[in-house]
Each structure stands twice: as structure tokens, then as C-alpha cells.
PDB file of C-alpha atoms and ligand atoms in Angstrom:
ATOM      1  CA  ASP Y   1       0.000   0.000   0.000  1.00  0.00           C
ATOM      2  CA  ARG Y   2       1.146   3.499  -0.765  1.00  0.00           C
ATOM      3  CA  GLU Y   3       1.966   5.892   2.024  1.00  0.00           C
ATOM      4  CA  PRO Y   4      -0.407   8.831   2.127  1.00  0.00           C
ATOM      5  CA  PRO Y   5       1.342  12.142   1.456  1.00  0.00           C
ATOM      6  CA  PRO Y   6       1.331  14.694   4.277  1.00  0.00           C
ATOM      7  CA  ASP Y   7      -1.785  16.788   4.759  1.00  0.00           C
ATOM      8  CA  ARG Y   8      -1.954  19.610   2.303  1.00  0.00           C
ATOM      9  CA  SER Y   9      -3.002  23.176   2.661  1.00  0.00           C
ATOM     10  CA  ALA Y  10      -2.706  24.417  -0.882  1.00  0.00           C
ATOM     11  CA  ILE Y  11      -3.136  28.088  -0.143  1.00  0.00           C
ATOM     12  CA  GLY Y  12      -1.218  28.436   3.109  1.00  0.00           C
ATOM     13  CA  PRO Y  13      -0.206  31.449   5.196  1.00  0.00           C
ATOM     14  CA  ASP Y  14       2.447  33.834   3.820  1.00  0.00           C
ATOM     15  CA  SER Y  15       2.261  32.140   0.453  1.00  0.00           C
ATOM     16  CA  ARG Y  16       2.750  33.303  -3.092  1.00  0.00           C
ATOM     17  CA  GLY Y  17       0.643  31.670  -5.737  1.00  0.00           C
ATOM     18  CA  LEU Y  18       0.878  31.706  -9.502  1.00  0.00           C
ATOM     19  CA  TRP Y  19      -2.298  31.956 -11.561  1.00  0.00           C
ATOM     20  CA  LEU Y  20      -2.247  29.908 -14.760  1.00  0.00           C
ATOM     21  CA  MET Y  21      -4.401  31.102 -17.631  1.00  0.00           C
ATOM     22  CA  GLY Y  22      -2.725  28.831 -20.163  1.00  0.00           C
ATOM     23  CA  ASN Y  23      -3.189  25.094 -20.649  1.00  0.00           C
ATOM     24  CA  ASP Y  24       0.312  24.020 -21.654  1.00  0.00           C
ATOM     25  CA  VAL Y  25       1.318  20.977 -19.619  1.00  0.00           C
ATOM     26  CA  ASP Y  26       5.083  21.335 -19.977  1.00  0.00           C
ATOM     27  CA  LEU Y  27       5.008  25.020 -19.139  1.00  0.00           C
ATOM     28  CA  ALA Y  28       2.865  24.326 -16.075  1.00  0.00           C
ATOM     29  CA  ARG Y  29       5.270  21.639 -14.920  1.00  0.00           C
ATOM     30  CA  ARG Y  30       8.238  23.977 -15.440  1.00  0.00           C
ATOM     31  CA  LEU Y  31       6.522  26.818 -13.583  1.00  0.00           C
ATOM     32  CA  ALA Y  32       5.611  24.478 -10.727  1.00  0.00           C
ATOM     33  CA  GLY Y  33       9.345  24.054 -10.123  1.00  0.00           C
ATOM     34  CA  THR Y  34      10.175  27.758  -9.901  1.00  0.00           C
ATOM     35  CA  GLY Y  35       9.373  28.254  -6.219  1.00  0.00           C
ATOM     36  CA  PHE Y  36       5.805  29.512  -6.056  1.00  0.00           C
ATOM     37  CA  ASP Y  37       3.963  27.943  -3.137  1.00  0.00           C
ATOM     38  CA  TRP Y  38       0.911  27.015  -5.161  1.00  0.00           C
ATOM     39  CA  LEU Y  39      -0.619  27.250  -8.603  1.00  0.00           C
ATOM     40  CA  ALA Y  40      -4.197  28.087  -9.503  1.00  0.00           C
ATOM     41  CA  LEU Y  41      -5.496  26.716 -12.797  1.00  0.00           C
ATOM     42  CA  ASP Y  42      -8.032  29.182 -14.127  1.00  0.00           C
ATOM     43  CA  ALA Y  43     -10.936  27.365 -15.744  1.00  0.00           C
ATOM     44  CA  GLN Y  44     -13.173  30.448 -15.524  1.00  0.00           C
ATOM     45  CA  HIS Y  45     -11.231  32.943 -17.630  1.00  0.00           C
ATOM     46  CA  GLY Y  46      -8.274  30.832 -18.754  1.00  0.00           C
ATOM     47  CA  ALA Y  47      -7.839  28.280 -21.533  1.00  0.00           C
ATOM     48  CA  ILE Y  48      -8.331  25.259 -19.293  1.00  0.00           C
ATOM     49  CA  ASP Y  49     -11.064  22.876 -20.360  1.00  0.00           C
ATOM     50  CA  ARG Y  50     -11.919  19.450 -18.917  1.00  0.00           C
ATOM     51  CA  SER Y  51      -9.333  17.665 -21.017  1.00  0.00           C
ATOM     52  CA  ALA Y  52      -6.557  20.140 -20.131  1.00  0.00           C
ATOM     53  CA  LEU Y  53      -7.586  19.843 -16.494  1.00  0.00           C
ATOM     54  CA  VAL Y  54      -6.903  16.112 -16.527  1.00  0.00           C
ATOM     55  CA  ASP Y  55      -3.590  16.486 -18.397  1.00  0.00           C
ATOM     56  CA  LEU Y  56      -2.449  19.259 -16.053  1.00  0.00           C
ATOM     57  CA  GLY Y  57      -3.583  17.338 -12.995  1.00  0.00           C
ATOM     58  CA  ARG Y  58      -1.552  14.306 -14.000  1.00  0.00           C
ATOM     59  CA  ALA Y  59       1.569  16.387 -14.791  1.00  0.00           C
ATOM     60  CA  LEU Y  60       1.358  18.474 -11.620  1.00  0.00           C
ATOM     61  CA  GLY Y  61       0.635  15.370  -9.561  1.00  0.00           C
ATOM     62  CA  ASP Y  62       3.791  13.750 -10.952  1.00  0.00           C
ATOM     63  CA  VAL Y  63       5.946  16.601  -9.662  1.00  0.00           C
ATOM     64  CA  GLY Y  64       4.073  16.882  -6.367  1.00  0.00           C
ATOM     65  CA  ALA Y  65       2.874  20.408  -7.086  1.00  0.00           C
ATOM     66  CA  ASN Y  66       0.376  22.082  -4.837  1.00  0.00           C
ATOM     67  CA  TYR Y  67      -2.488  23.383  -6.910  1.00  0.00           C
ATOM     68  CA  VAL Y  68      -6.075  24.517  -6.812  1.00  0.00           C
ATOM     69  CA  VAL Y  69      -8.554  25.039  -9.640  1.00  0.00           C
ATOM     70  CA  ARG Y  70     -10.557  28.183 -10.115  1.00  0.00           C
ATOM     71  CA  VAL Y  71     -13.675  26.548 -11.531  1.00  0.00           C
ATOM     72  CA  PRO Y  72     -15.958  28.378 -14.003  1.00  0.00           C
ATOM     73  CA  GLY Y  73     -18.750  28.903 -11.495  1.00  0.00           C
ATOM     74  CA  VAL Y  74     -20.823  27.189  -8.829  1.00  0.00           C
ATOM     75  CA  ASP Y  75     -20.767  24.000 -10.840  1.00  0.00           C
ATOM     76  CA  HIS Y  76     -20.903  20.518  -9.289  1.00  0.00           C
ATOM     77  CA  ALA Y  77     -19.415  18.807 -12.347  1.00  0.00           C
ATOM     78  CA  TRP Y  78     -16.400  21.124 -12.523  1.00  0.00           C
ATOM     79  CA  ILE Y  79     -15.768  21.124  -8.799  1.00  0.00           C
ATOM     80  CA  GLY Y  80     -15.895  17.331  -8.668  1.00  0.00           C
ATOM     81  CA  ALA Y  81     -13.718  16.905 -11.758  1.00  0.00           C
ATOM     82  CA  SER Y  82     -11.084  19.310 -10.391  1.00  0.00           C
ATOM     83  CA  LEU Y  83     -10.814  17.415  -7.123  1.00  0.00           C
ATOM     84  CA  ASP Y  84     -10.889  14.063  -8.941  1.00  0.00           C
ATOM     85  CA  ALA Y  85      -7.921  15.278 -11.013  1.00  0.00           C
ATOM     86  CA  GLY Y  86      -5.975  15.867  -7.808  1.00  0.00           C
ATOM     87  CA  ALA Y  87      -6.450  19.538  -6.959  1.00  0.00           C
ATOM     88  CA  ALA Y  88      -5.960  20.338  -3.283  1.00  0.00           C
ATOM     89  CA  GLY Y  89      -8.880  22.718  -3.397  1.00  0.00           C
ATOM     90  CA  VAL Y  90     -11.241  24.748  -5.498  1.00  0.00           C
ATOM     91  CA  VAL Y  91     -11.718  28.479  -5.814  1.00  0.00           C
ATOM     92  CA  VAL Y  92     -15.361  29.099  -6.646  1.00  0.00           C
ATOM     93  CA  PRO Y  93     -16.079  32.409  -8.390  1.00  0.00           C
ATOM     94  CA  SER Y  94     -19.185  34.545  -8.854  1.00  0.00           C
ATOM     95  CA  ILE Y  95     -20.705  33.700  -5.486  1.00  0.00           C
ATOM     96  CA  ALA Y  96     -23.708  36.020  -5.169  1.00  0.00           C
ATOM     97  CA  SER Y  97     -25.418  34.745  -2.025  1.00  0.00           C
ATOM     98  CA  VAL Y  98     -25.092  32.453   0.958  1.00  0.00           C
ATOM     99  CA  GLU Y  99     -27.026  29.857  -1.039  1.00  0.00           C
ATOM    100  CA  ASP Y 100     -24.322  29.916  -3.750  1.00  0.00           C
ATOM    101  CA  ALA Y 101     -21.671  29.335  -1.094  1.00  0.00           C
ATOM    102  CA  ARG Y 102     -23.710  26.480   0.361  1.00  0.00           C
ATOM    103  CA  GLU Y 103     -23.887  24.940  -3.109  1.00  0.00           C
ATOM    104  CA  ALA Y 104     -20.104  25.203  -3.447  1.00  0.00           C
ATOM    105  CA  VAL Y 105     -19.761  23.325  -0.153  1.00  0.00           C
ATOM    106  CA  ARG Y 106     -22.191  20.631  -1.309  1.00  0.00           C
ATOM    107  CA  ALA Y 107     -20.129  20.074  -4.444  1.00  0.00           C
ATOM    108  CA  THR Y 108     -16.749  20.051  -2.671  1.00  0.00           C
ATOM    109  CA  TYR Y 109     -17.357  17.532   0.118  1.00  0.00           C
ATOM    110  CA  TYR Y 110     -18.377  13.904   0.157  1.00  0.00           C
ATOM    111  CA  PRO Y 111     -21.374  13.032   2.337  1.00  0.00           C
ATOM    112  CA  PRO Y 112     -22.416  13.718   4.993  1.00  0.00           C
ATOM    113  CA  LEU Y 113     -21.273  17.349   4.631  1.00  0.00           C
ATOM    114  CA  GLY Y 114     -21.798  17.494   0.869  1.00  0.00           C
ATOM    115  CA  GLU Y 115     -22.789  15.571  -2.216  1.00  0.00           C
ATOM    116  CA  ARG Y 116     -19.482  15.032  -4.018  1.00  0.00           C
ATOM    117  CA  SER Y 117     -19.522  11.867  -6.094  1.00  0.00           C
ATOM    118  CA  TRP Y 118     -16.747   9.284  -5.705  1.00  0.00           C
ATOM    119  CA  GLY Y 119     -14.260   8.885  -8.559  1.00  0.00           C
ATOM    120  CA  PRO Y 120     -10.710  10.166  -7.933  1.00  0.00           C
ATOM    121  CA  LEU Y 121      -8.419   9.770 -10.950  1.00  0.00           C
ATOM    122  CA  THR Y 122      -5.133   9.664  -9.091  1.00  0.00           C
ATOM    123  CA  PRO Y 123      -5.200   5.902  -8.321  1.00  0.00           C
ATOM    124  CA  MET Y 124      -5.450   5.260 -12.072  1.00  0.00           C
ATOM    125  CA  TRP Y 125      -2.235   7.241 -12.424  1.00  0.00           C
ATOM    126  CA  ASP Y 126      -0.676   5.103  -9.710  1.00  0.00           C
ATOM    127  CA  GLY Y 127      -0.992   7.891  -7.188  1.00  0.00           C
ATOM    128  CA  TYR Y 128      -2.603   8.102  -3.789  1.00  0.00           C
ATOM    129  CA  ALA Y 129      -6.174   9.270  -3.295  1.00  0.00           C
ATOM    130  CA  PRO Y 130      -7.391   9.773   0.249  1.00  0.00           C
ATOM    131  CA  ASP Y 131     -10.572   8.087   1.391  1.00  0.00           C
ATOM    132  CA  ALA Y 132     -13.708  10.194   1.667  1.00  0.00           C
ATOM    133  CA  GLU Y 133     -13.204  11.186   5.284  1.00  0.00           C
ATOM    134  CA  ARG Y 134      -9.601  12.220   4.783  1.00  0.00           C
ATOM    135  CA  ALA Y 135     -10.456  14.031   1.531  1.00  0.00           C
ATOM    136  CA  ASN Y 136     -13.114  16.026   3.365  1.00  0.00           C
ATOM    137  CA  ALA Y 137     -10.637  16.937   6.083  1.00  0.00           C
ATOM    138  CA  GLN Y 138      -7.952  18.064   3.619  1.00  0.00           C
ATOM    139  CA  VAL Y 139      -9.776  19.856   0.858  1.00  0.00           C
ATOM    140  CA  GLN Y 140      -9.778  23.615   0.624  1.00  0.00           C
ATOM    141  CA  CYS Y 141     -13.093  25.168  -0.342  1.00  0.00           C
ATOM    142  CA  ALA Y 142     -12.412  28.788  -1.237  1.00  0.00           C
ATOM    143  CA  VAL Y 143     -15.370  30.931  -2.148  1.00  0.00           C
ATOM    144  CA  MET Y 144     -14.747  34.140  -4.000  1.00  0.00           C
ATOM    145  CA  ILE Y 145     -16.007  37.353  -2.515  1.00  0.00           C
ATOM    146  CA  GLU Y 146     -16.269  39.498  -5.593  1.00  0.00           C
ATOM    147  CA  THR Y 147     -19.883  40.660  -5.807  1.00  0.00           C
ATOM    148  CA  VAL Y 148     -22.003  42.993  -3.703  1.00  0.00           C
ATOM    149  CA  GLY Y 149     -24.256  40.013  -2.951  1.00  0.00           C
ATOM    150  CA  ALA Y 150     -21.373  38.005  -1.484  1.00  0.00           C
ATOM    151  CA  LEU Y 151     -20.082  41.014   0.436  1.00  0.00           C
ATOM    152  CA  ASP Y 152     -23.494  41.623   1.987  1.00  0.00           C
ATOM    153  CA  ALA Y 153     -23.688  37.953   3.014  1.00  0.00           C
ATOM    154  CA  VAL Y 154     -20.030  37.589   3.982  1.00  0.00           C
ATOM    155  CA  GLU Y 155     -20.767  36.994   7.674  1.00  0.00           C
ATOM    156  CA  GLU Y 156     -23.149  34.119   6.895  1.00  0.00           C
ATOM    157  CA  ILE Y 157     -20.819  32.746   4.223  1.00  0.00           C
ATOM    158  CA  ALA Y 158     -17.842  32.689   6.594  1.00  0.00           C
ATOM    159  CA  ALA Y 159     -19.985  30.878   9.161  1.00  0.00           C
ATOM    160  CA  LEU Y 160     -20.820  27.974   6.820  1.00  0.00           C
ATOM    161  CA  GLU Y 161     -19.301  24.645   7.765  1.00  0.00           C
ATOM    162  CA  GLY Y 162     -16.924  23.658   4.984  1.00  0.00           C
ATOM    163  CA  VAL Y 163     -15.976  27.147   3.820  1.00  0.00           C
ATOM    164  CA  ASN Y 164     -12.358  27.471   4.842  1.00  0.00           C
ATOM    165  CA  LEU Y 165     -11.135  30.345   2.717  1.00  0.00           C
ATOM    166  CA  LEU Y 166     -12.648  33.630   1.536  1.00  0.00           C
ATOM    167  CA  PHE Y 167     -10.939  34.544  -1.714  1.00  0.00           C
ATOM    168  CA  LEU Y 168     -11.044  38.211  -2.603  1.00  0.00           C
ATOM    169  CA  GLY Y 169     -11.519  38.944  -6.308  1.00  0.00           C
ATOM    170  CA  PRO Y 170     -10.635  42.621  -6.298  1.00  0.00           C
ATOM    171  CA  VAL Y 171     -11.302  43.262  -9.968  1.00  0.00           C
ATOM    172  CA  ASP Y 172     -14.882  42.015 -10.001  1.00  0.00           C
ATOM    173  CA  LEU Y 173     -15.566  43.368  -6.525  1.00  0.00           C
ATOM    174  CA  SER Y 174     -14.536  46.856  -7.597  1.00  0.00           C
ATOM    175  CA  LEU Y 175     -16.730  46.546 -10.701  1.00  0.00           C
ATOM    176  CA  SER Y 176     -19.651  45.296  -8.625  1.00  0.00           C
ATOM    177  CA  LEU Y 177     -19.240  48.136  -6.122  1.00  0.00           C
ATOM    178  CA  GLY Y 178     -18.850  50.732  -8.869  1.00  0.00           C
ATOM    179  CA  MET Y 179     -15.509  51.907  -7.550  1.00  0.00           C
ATOM    180  CA  SER Y 180     -11.982  51.829  -8.913  1.00  0.00           C
ATOM    181  CA  LEU Y 181      -9.665  48.955  -8.119  1.00  0.00           C
ATOM    182  CA  ASP Y 182      -7.148  51.390  -6.625  1.00  0.00           C
ATOM    183  CA  ASP Y 183      -9.790  52.914  -4.330  1.00  0.00           C
ATOM    184  CA  LEU Y 184     -10.928  49.463  -3.213  1.00  0.00           C
ATOM    185  CA  LEU Y 185      -7.389  48.426  -2.276  1.00  0.00           C
ATOM    186  CA  ALA Y 186      -6.581  51.791  -0.668  1.00  0.00           C
ATOM    187  CA  ASP Y 187      -9.449  51.475   1.821  1.00  0.00           C
ATOM    188  CA  THR Y 188      -7.817  49.892   4.873  1.00  0.00           C
ATOM    189  CA  SER Y 189     -10.669  50.762   7.260  1.00  0.00           C
ATOM    190  CA  ASP Y 190     -12.560  48.073   9.185  1.00  0.00           C
ATOM    191  CA  SER Y 191     -15.818  49.217   7.601  1.00  0.00           C
ATOM    192  CA  GLY Y 192     -14.458  49.142   4.055  1.00  0.00           C
ATOM    193  CA  PRO Y 193     -15.207  46.205   1.734  1.00  0.00           C
ATOM    194  CA  VAL Y 194     -11.957  44.354   2.431  1.00  0.00           C
ATOM    195  CA  GLY Y 195     -12.169  45.200   6.152  1.00  0.00           C
ATOM    196  CA  ARG Y 196     -15.602  43.550   6.266  1.00  0.00           C
ATOM    197  CA  ILE Y 197     -14.253  40.408   4.599  1.00  0.00           C
ATOM    198  CA  LEU Y 198     -11.323  40.223   7.028  1.00  0.00           C
ATOM    199  CA  ALA Y 199     -13.596  40.752  10.038  1.00  0.00           C
ATOM    200  CA  ALA Y 200     -16.004  38.032   8.940  1.00  0.00           C
ATOM    201  CA  ALA Y 201     -13.110  35.628   8.406  1.00  0.00           C
ATOM    202  CA  ARG Y 202     -11.562  36.412  11.796  1.00  0.00           C
ATOM    203  CA  GLY Y 203     -14.900  35.947  13.501  1.00  0.00           C
ATOM    204  CA  HIS Y 204     -15.322  32.448  12.122  1.00  0.00           C
ATOM    205  CA  GLY Y 205     -11.774  31.072  11.987  1.00  0.00           C
ATOM    206  CA  VAL Y 206     -11.654  31.254   8.220  1.00  0.00           C
ATOM    207  CA  GLU Y 207      -8.653  32.368   6.149  1.00  0.00           C
ATOM    208  CA  VAL Y 208      -8.475  35.081   3.494  1.00  0.00           C
ATOM    209  CA  ALA Y 209      -6.628  35.002   0.184  1.00  0.00           C
ATOM    210  CA  ALA Y 210      -6.600  37.372  -2.760  1.00  0.00           C
ATOM    211  CA  PHE Y 211      -5.797  37.699  -6.411  1.00  0.00           C
ATOM    212  CA  ALA Y 212      -3.239  40.330  -7.341  1.00  0.00           C
ATOM    213  CA  GLY Y 213      -2.648  39.181 -10.909  1.00  0.00           C
ATOM    214  CA  ASP Y 214      -0.091  41.889 -11.327  1.00  0.00           C
ATOM    215  CA  PRO Y 215       2.780  41.901  -8.811  1.00  0.00           C
ATOM    216  CA  SER Y 216       2.491  45.680  -8.440  1.00  0.00           C
ATOM    217  CA  ARG Y 217      -0.739  45.170  -6.474  1.00  0.00           C
ATOM    218  CA  VAL Y 218       0.828  42.843  -3.908  1.00  0.00           C
ATOM    219  CA  PRO Y 219       1.995  45.578  -1.481  1.00  0.00           C
ATOM    220  CA  ALA Y 220      -1.531  47.020  -1.262  1.00  0.00           C
ATOM    221  CA  LEU Y 221      -2.954  43.569  -0.484  1.00  0.00           C
ATOM    222  CA  ARG Y 222      -0.296  42.923   2.165  1.00  0.00           C
ATOM    223  CA  ALA Y 223      -1.012  46.341   3.703  1.00  0.00           C
ATOM    224  CA  LEU Y 224      -4.620  45.204   4.067  1.00  0.00           C
ATOM    225  CA  GLY Y 225      -3.379  42.223   6.087  1.00  0.00           C
ATOM    226  CA  ILE Y 226      -3.698  39.543   3.407  1.00  0.00           C
ATOM    227  CA  SER Y 227      -0.759  37.122   3.211  1.00  0.00           C
ATOM    228  CA  ARG Y 228      -2.074  34.455   0.820  1.00  0.00           C
ATOM    229  CA  ILE Y 229      -1.813  36.064  -2.571  1.00  0.00           C
ATOM    230  CA  ALA Y 230      -1.851  35.007  -6.200  1.00  0.00           C
ATOM    231  CA  VAL Y 231       1.017  37.369  -6.969  1.00  0.00           C
ATOM    232  CA  ALA Y 232       1.169  36.952 -10.734  1.00  0.00           C
ATOM    233  CA  THR Y 233      -0.369  35.257 -13.721  1.00  0.00           C
ATOM    234  CA  ASP Y 234       1.597  33.240 -16.261  1.00  0.00           C
ATOM    235  CA  ILE Y 235       0.856  36.079 -18.695  1.00  0.00           C
ATOM    236  CA  ALA Y 236       2.289  38.674 -16.279  1.00  0.00           C
ATOM    237  CA  LEU Y 237       5.427  36.534 -15.898  1.00  0.00           C
ATOM    238  CA  VAL Y 238       5.940  36.461 -19.658  1.00  0.00           C
ATOM    239  CA  ALA Y 239       5.355  40.202 -19.998  1.00  0.00           C
ATOM    240  CA  LEU Y 240       7.741  41.001 -17.138  1.00  0.00           C
ATOM    241  CA  GLY Y 241      10.379  38.587 -18.452  1.00  0.00           C
ATOM    242  CA  ALA Y 242      10.106  40.020 -21.958  1.00  0.00           C
ATOM    243  CA  GLN Y 243      10.505  43.538 -20.616  1.00  0.00           C
ATOM    244  CA  GLN Y 244      13.533  42.511 -18.592  1.00  0.00           C
ATOM    245  CA  VAL Y 245      15.204  40.934 -21.611  1.00  0.00           C
ATOM    246  CA  LEU Y 246      14.507  43.995 -23.745  1.00  0.00           C
ATOM    247  CA  ASP Y 247      15.853  46.286 -21.033  1.00  0.00           C
ATOM    248  CA  LEU Y 248      19.006  44.190 -20.732  1.00  0.00           C
ATOM    249  CA  THR Y 249      19.831  43.943 -24.422  1.00  0.00           C
TER     250      THR Y 249
HETATM  251  C1  3PY B   1     -11.185  39.142  -9.693  1.00  0.00           C
HETATM  252  O1  3PY B   1     -10.347  39.916  -9.246  1.00  0.00           O
HETATM  253  O2  3PY B   1     -12.344  39.431  -9.958  1.00  0.00           O
HETATM  254  C2  3PY B   1     -10.822  37.768  -9.952  1.00  0.00           C
HETATM  255  O3  3PY B   1     -11.660  36.963 -10.163  1.00  0.00           O
HETATM  256  C3  3PY B   1      -9.406  37.384 -10.000  1.00  0.00           C
HETATM  257  O4  3PY B   1      -9.187  36.483 -11.016  1.00  0.00           O
HETATM  258 MG1   MG B   2     -13.417  37.692 -10.751  1.00  0.00          MG
END
């Protein structure tokens, strides 16, 4: 029998994540070895479909990479498939209500907490898949707070059993609030949008993570007290690397 790997916490404290929009398996494997603490495969806005998800899951599993999947929406099939492929957690976007968050929980966990269907792929790849109880204990269910509806319900969302991470989507949240992204991130008050998310999380023992996308936004997120950050996208890495090469030559 295979030894189970140590418990995972894909998006851990003081961590820097890399957001992958692309679906290239070899590039993902290479990037997984560069030192980021976790990867997020973006199946909402990126080029990752169900087939790429399985290919990426197998490749990242082979190198022991820590990764989560940002699924396209509150979608049982996608959430289940992402976890079956070996993701340590899911980031569920476009949550608009406590009911949406409850649905994300139902899809993420096996019974009795949820309704996830059994069918992990990792054993077929000669890997280890935890049993249902251990999977439920390990999985990270991150719900995105990026709409006015989610912000208004953030207390109730943070209180839900099974929600272990509130994931700030600053771009959509600023759009939903009708304010600029810079103004949203500059508001460090307790009553501001991000302050309300942090307070709800603190009150219920839940963690907070955020998307920066562009590394220039990381200091503002850290100043707000957020330490789990997707600090760049694969696209941002390429653009920054290209600029560096052009500057050097
Ligand atoms: C947002 O900022 O809205 C996001 O969803 C990050 O990808
Ligand atoms: Mg968004």
C-alpha cells in the first residue's frame, strides 16, 4: 500500500501563488518548479477545459505540485472533476449569495457534509487518493467574494461549515461596487469592503486570500493584512520577463 502524502493546505499562510491562464502541460510543470507555493489553474477565464484539467492534474501530480482550480462557477461537475484530477482545493467564483456558497460546499465535500460523487483519478495514475473522510478533512473550499451580494452575506458565508477560505476577487468586486480597483485596495478601514471580509473571516476562523494578478498590487494587499496572494499570472510573468530581456539587451 502506498503511504499517504502529508496533509496539504494548498493556499497556506504567507504564500505566493501563480495563476495559470494557459493550458500548456510542460510550461505548467516547469513553472511548478520555480518556487511559487501554489498554482491556480483558471478554468473560468483561462484556456483550461476538462481535457486540459486532466492532463495538467496528471503532470502536476507527478511533480508533487500544490495546486487549486478556479472553476468556471458554482458548478458541481467542474468542482468534482477538479478534485478528482488531484487539486488540493477549489476556488469558486461569482458567489452572489449564501445559497451559492452552500452549493459550493455541497459540491466540494463527500457526504455527509456534501454531495461530491466518488471517482478520484489519481489511483489510475498510480498515485494516492485519500478516502472520503480524509479528503473532506484536507480539501480547501475557497469561495470568492467578488460581488455585492457576497459582500453583503459575507458573515453568513464565513460561518458555513466547509468554507475554509474567503478569496477576494478585487477586480470584479470593484466593478460590482462601482468603484476603482485602486480605491478598493486603498481602503484599509474596518468598515471598508476588504475590512468587512477580514472581520467576517476572523470571527469564524476562516482564512483570506486574494488575487493580485499583477505583482504591483501585492503591497496594497499585504497592507490590508492579506498574506495568501496570487502574486502573478503566467501572462504577467511572460510580460515582465520580456521587458527585462529587452531592457538588458
Ligand atoms: C477578480 O479579481 O475578480 C478575480 O476573479 C481574479 O481572477
Ligand atoms: Mg473575478
